[in-house]
Every structure is written in structure tokens, then in C-alpha cells.
C-alpha positions as a Python dict, from the first residue, in 0.01 Angstrom:
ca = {
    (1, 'X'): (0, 0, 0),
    (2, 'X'): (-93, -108, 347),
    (3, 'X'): (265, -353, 367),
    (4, 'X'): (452, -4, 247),
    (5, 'X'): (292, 217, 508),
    (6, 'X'): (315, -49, 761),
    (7, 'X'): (683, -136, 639),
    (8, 'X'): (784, 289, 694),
    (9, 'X'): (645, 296, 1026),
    (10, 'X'): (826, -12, 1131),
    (11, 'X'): (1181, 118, 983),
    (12, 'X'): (1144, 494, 1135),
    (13, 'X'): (1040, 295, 1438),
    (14, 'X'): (1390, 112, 1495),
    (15, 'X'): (1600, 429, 1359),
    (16, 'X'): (1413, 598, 1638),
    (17, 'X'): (1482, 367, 1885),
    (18, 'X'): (1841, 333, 1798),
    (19, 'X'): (1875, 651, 1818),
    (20, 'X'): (1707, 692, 2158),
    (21, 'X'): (1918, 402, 2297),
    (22, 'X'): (2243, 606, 2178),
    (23, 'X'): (2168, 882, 2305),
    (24, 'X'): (2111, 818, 2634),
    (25, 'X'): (2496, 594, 2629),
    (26, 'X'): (2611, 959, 2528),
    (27, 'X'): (2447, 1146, 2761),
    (28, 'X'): (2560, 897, 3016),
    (29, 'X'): (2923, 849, 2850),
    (30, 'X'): (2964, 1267, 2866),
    (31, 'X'): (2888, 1315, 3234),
    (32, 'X'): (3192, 1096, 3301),
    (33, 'X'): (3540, 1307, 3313),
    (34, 'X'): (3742, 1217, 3029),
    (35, 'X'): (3943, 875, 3129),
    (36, 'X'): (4306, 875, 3114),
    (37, 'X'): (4281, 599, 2868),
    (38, 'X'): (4295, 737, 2560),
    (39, 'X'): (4034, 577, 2377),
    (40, 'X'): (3752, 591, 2620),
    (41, 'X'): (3493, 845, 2579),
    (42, 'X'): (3234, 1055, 2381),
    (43, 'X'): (3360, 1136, 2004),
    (44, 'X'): (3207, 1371, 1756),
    (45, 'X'): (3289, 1425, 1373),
    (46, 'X'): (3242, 1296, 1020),
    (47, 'X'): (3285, 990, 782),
    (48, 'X'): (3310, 1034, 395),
    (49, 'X'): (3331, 782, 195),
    (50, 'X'): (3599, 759, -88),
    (51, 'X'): (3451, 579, -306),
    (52, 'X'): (3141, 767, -382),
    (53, 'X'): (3153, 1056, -207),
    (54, 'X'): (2899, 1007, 77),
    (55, 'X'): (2965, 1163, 405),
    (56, 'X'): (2824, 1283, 694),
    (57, 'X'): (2850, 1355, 1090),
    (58, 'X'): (2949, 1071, 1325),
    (59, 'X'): (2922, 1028, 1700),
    (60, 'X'): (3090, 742, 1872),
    (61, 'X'): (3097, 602, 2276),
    (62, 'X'): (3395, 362, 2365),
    (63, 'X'): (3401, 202, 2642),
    (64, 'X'): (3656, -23, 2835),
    (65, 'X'): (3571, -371, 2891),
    (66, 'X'): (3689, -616, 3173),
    (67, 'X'): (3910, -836, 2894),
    (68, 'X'): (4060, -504, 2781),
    (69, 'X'): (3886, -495, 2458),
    (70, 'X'): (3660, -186, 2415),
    (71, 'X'): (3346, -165, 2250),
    (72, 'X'): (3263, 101, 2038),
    (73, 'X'): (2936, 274, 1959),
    (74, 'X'): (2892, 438, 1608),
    (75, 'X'): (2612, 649, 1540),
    (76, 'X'): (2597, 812, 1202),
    (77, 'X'): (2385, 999, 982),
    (78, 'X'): (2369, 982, 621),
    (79, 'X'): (2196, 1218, 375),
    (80, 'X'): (2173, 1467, 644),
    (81, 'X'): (1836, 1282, 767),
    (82, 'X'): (1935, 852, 806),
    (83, 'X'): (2101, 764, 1104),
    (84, 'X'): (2213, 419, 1176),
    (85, 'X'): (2391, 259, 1462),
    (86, 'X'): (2623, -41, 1535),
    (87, 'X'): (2872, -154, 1725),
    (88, 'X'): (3184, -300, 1711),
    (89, 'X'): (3448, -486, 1928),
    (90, 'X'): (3798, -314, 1874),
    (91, 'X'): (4125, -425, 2001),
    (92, 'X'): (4412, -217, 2072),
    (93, 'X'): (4782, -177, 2102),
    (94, 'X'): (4937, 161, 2275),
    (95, 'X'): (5301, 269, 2124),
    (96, 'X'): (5492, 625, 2204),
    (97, 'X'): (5125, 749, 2371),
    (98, 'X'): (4929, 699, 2085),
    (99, 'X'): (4620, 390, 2098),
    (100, 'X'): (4606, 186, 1769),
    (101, 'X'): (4289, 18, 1731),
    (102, 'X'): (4170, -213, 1475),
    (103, 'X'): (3836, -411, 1445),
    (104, 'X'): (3516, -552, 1255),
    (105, 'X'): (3119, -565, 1209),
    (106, 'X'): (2926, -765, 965),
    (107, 'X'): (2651, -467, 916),
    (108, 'X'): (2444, -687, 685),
    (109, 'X'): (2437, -762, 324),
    (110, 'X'): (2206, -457, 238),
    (111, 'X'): (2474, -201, 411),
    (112, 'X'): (2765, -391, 263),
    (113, 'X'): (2815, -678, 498),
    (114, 'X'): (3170, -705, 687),
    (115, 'X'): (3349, -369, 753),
    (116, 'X'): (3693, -385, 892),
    (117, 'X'): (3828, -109, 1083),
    (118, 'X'): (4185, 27, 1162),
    (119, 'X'): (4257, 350, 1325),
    (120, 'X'): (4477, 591, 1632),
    (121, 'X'): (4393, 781, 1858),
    (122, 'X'): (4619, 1077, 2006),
    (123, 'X'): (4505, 1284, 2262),
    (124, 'X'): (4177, 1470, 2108),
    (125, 'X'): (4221, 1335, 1788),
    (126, 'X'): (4037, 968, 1646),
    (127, 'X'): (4118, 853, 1306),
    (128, 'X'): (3985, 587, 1154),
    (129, 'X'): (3983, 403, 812),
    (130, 'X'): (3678, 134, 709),
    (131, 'X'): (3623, -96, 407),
    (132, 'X'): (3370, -327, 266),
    (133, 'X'): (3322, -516, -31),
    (134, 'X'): (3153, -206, -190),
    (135, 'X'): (3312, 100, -8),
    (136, 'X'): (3603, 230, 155),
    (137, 'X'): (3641, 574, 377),
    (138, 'X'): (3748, 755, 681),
    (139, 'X'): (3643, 864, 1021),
    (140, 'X'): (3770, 1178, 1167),
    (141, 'X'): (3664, 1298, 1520),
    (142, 'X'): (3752, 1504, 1811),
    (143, 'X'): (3679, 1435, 2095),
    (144, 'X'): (3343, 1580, 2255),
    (145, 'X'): (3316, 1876, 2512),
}
């Protein structure tokens, strides 16, 4: 019972910490004005998952880095009460004003290891598909005011 309790507190310990450590990127991320780039910024919707249904909100941070690659920040919340956080590396390509991105994150083998990402942006609109050995979905988002 003791390893359980002690095993809780540990886990609600990192998801608040990872959230705290998000947060304050977004807080920092929205004071900027929004970048001509496209891609860079705050970002604020959903993911649902099509294989089983799951969804819930999403907040992402991209920023630029010096080699031109961007890194992006995912925060998401599952079950209306679960958040979890990663990042990824994403590479892009720009055609006719709109920013195609794609990218990967090996997320472990407990949250489905390697998740592969493709996805556009167009002015206020992010798009985004993912998939994993075990699931498969989308990422919709606006971006944040």
C-alpha cells in the first residue's frame, strides 16, 4: 500500500510539473506578437482519436530554431482530468503560403511508443494527423488569442 501511495504522489508530481513547465512556455510564447512565420506560436484545440474514440483539448508552443527546424510543444489532456506533455522536432516545407510540417516522438512503450506526425498550417488554422502502432487520429487547432 505504501509503494501505491508513494507511486500516486510521484506520478501527480511529474504531471504537475509538466504542466507547470508548459505553462509558463505559453504564457511566455503568448506575450510575443504573432510571428510572420506561420507556424510559430501559441495553438489551442482538440485531438480525437479514430481508432477508439478518445479525444480531448490540446495546446501546443512552436518555436523556430537556429537550423530552421521548429520544435513543438504538445500539451494534452485526456479524460477531461490527464494531461501529458512532449515534444517533438518537426520539419517543414512552405508551398502557395501554406507550412507543411511533418515529424516524430518515441512517447514510450506504455503510450504507444513512436508517433509520426504530418500536418499544414494556413493562417489560423493547424491540422495535424498522428499514428502509432496502436492508434491513429487528428489534431485540429486555431490559433490562440
Amino acid at each position: 500500500m505504501k509503494c501505491l501511495c508513494l507511486f500516486c504522489l510521484l506520478a501527480s508530481s511529474l504531471i504537475f510539473i509538466g504542466c507547470t513547465s508548459f505553462n509558463t512556455a505559453w504564457d511566455q510564447a503568448s506575450k510575443q506578437s504573432v510571428p510572420a512565420d506561420r507556424l510559430q506560436g501559441c495553438w489551442e484545440g482538440t485531438w480525437q482519436s479514430e481508432s477508439n474514440g478518445h479525444e480531448g483539448s490540446l495546446r501546443c508552443v512552436v518555436t523556430r530554431r537556429k537550423d530552421g527546424a521548429y520544435k513543438a510543444r504538445y500539451y494534452a489532456i485526456y479524460q477531461k482530468v490527464i494531461g501529458f506533455g512532449y515534444t517533438i522536432l518537426l520539419r517543414t516545407t512552405e508551398t502557395n503560403g501554406v507550412s507543411h510540417f511533418s515529424g516524430e516522438a518515441n512517447l514510450g512503450w506504455w503510450a504507444g511508443g513512436i508517433y509520426r506526425y504530418e500536418g499544414w498550417v494556413q493562417e489560423t488554422n493547424f491540422f495535424s494527423t498522428y499514428s502509432c502502432k496502436y492508434d491513429h487520429g487528428t489534431f485540429r487547432m486555431t490559433r490562440a488569442k
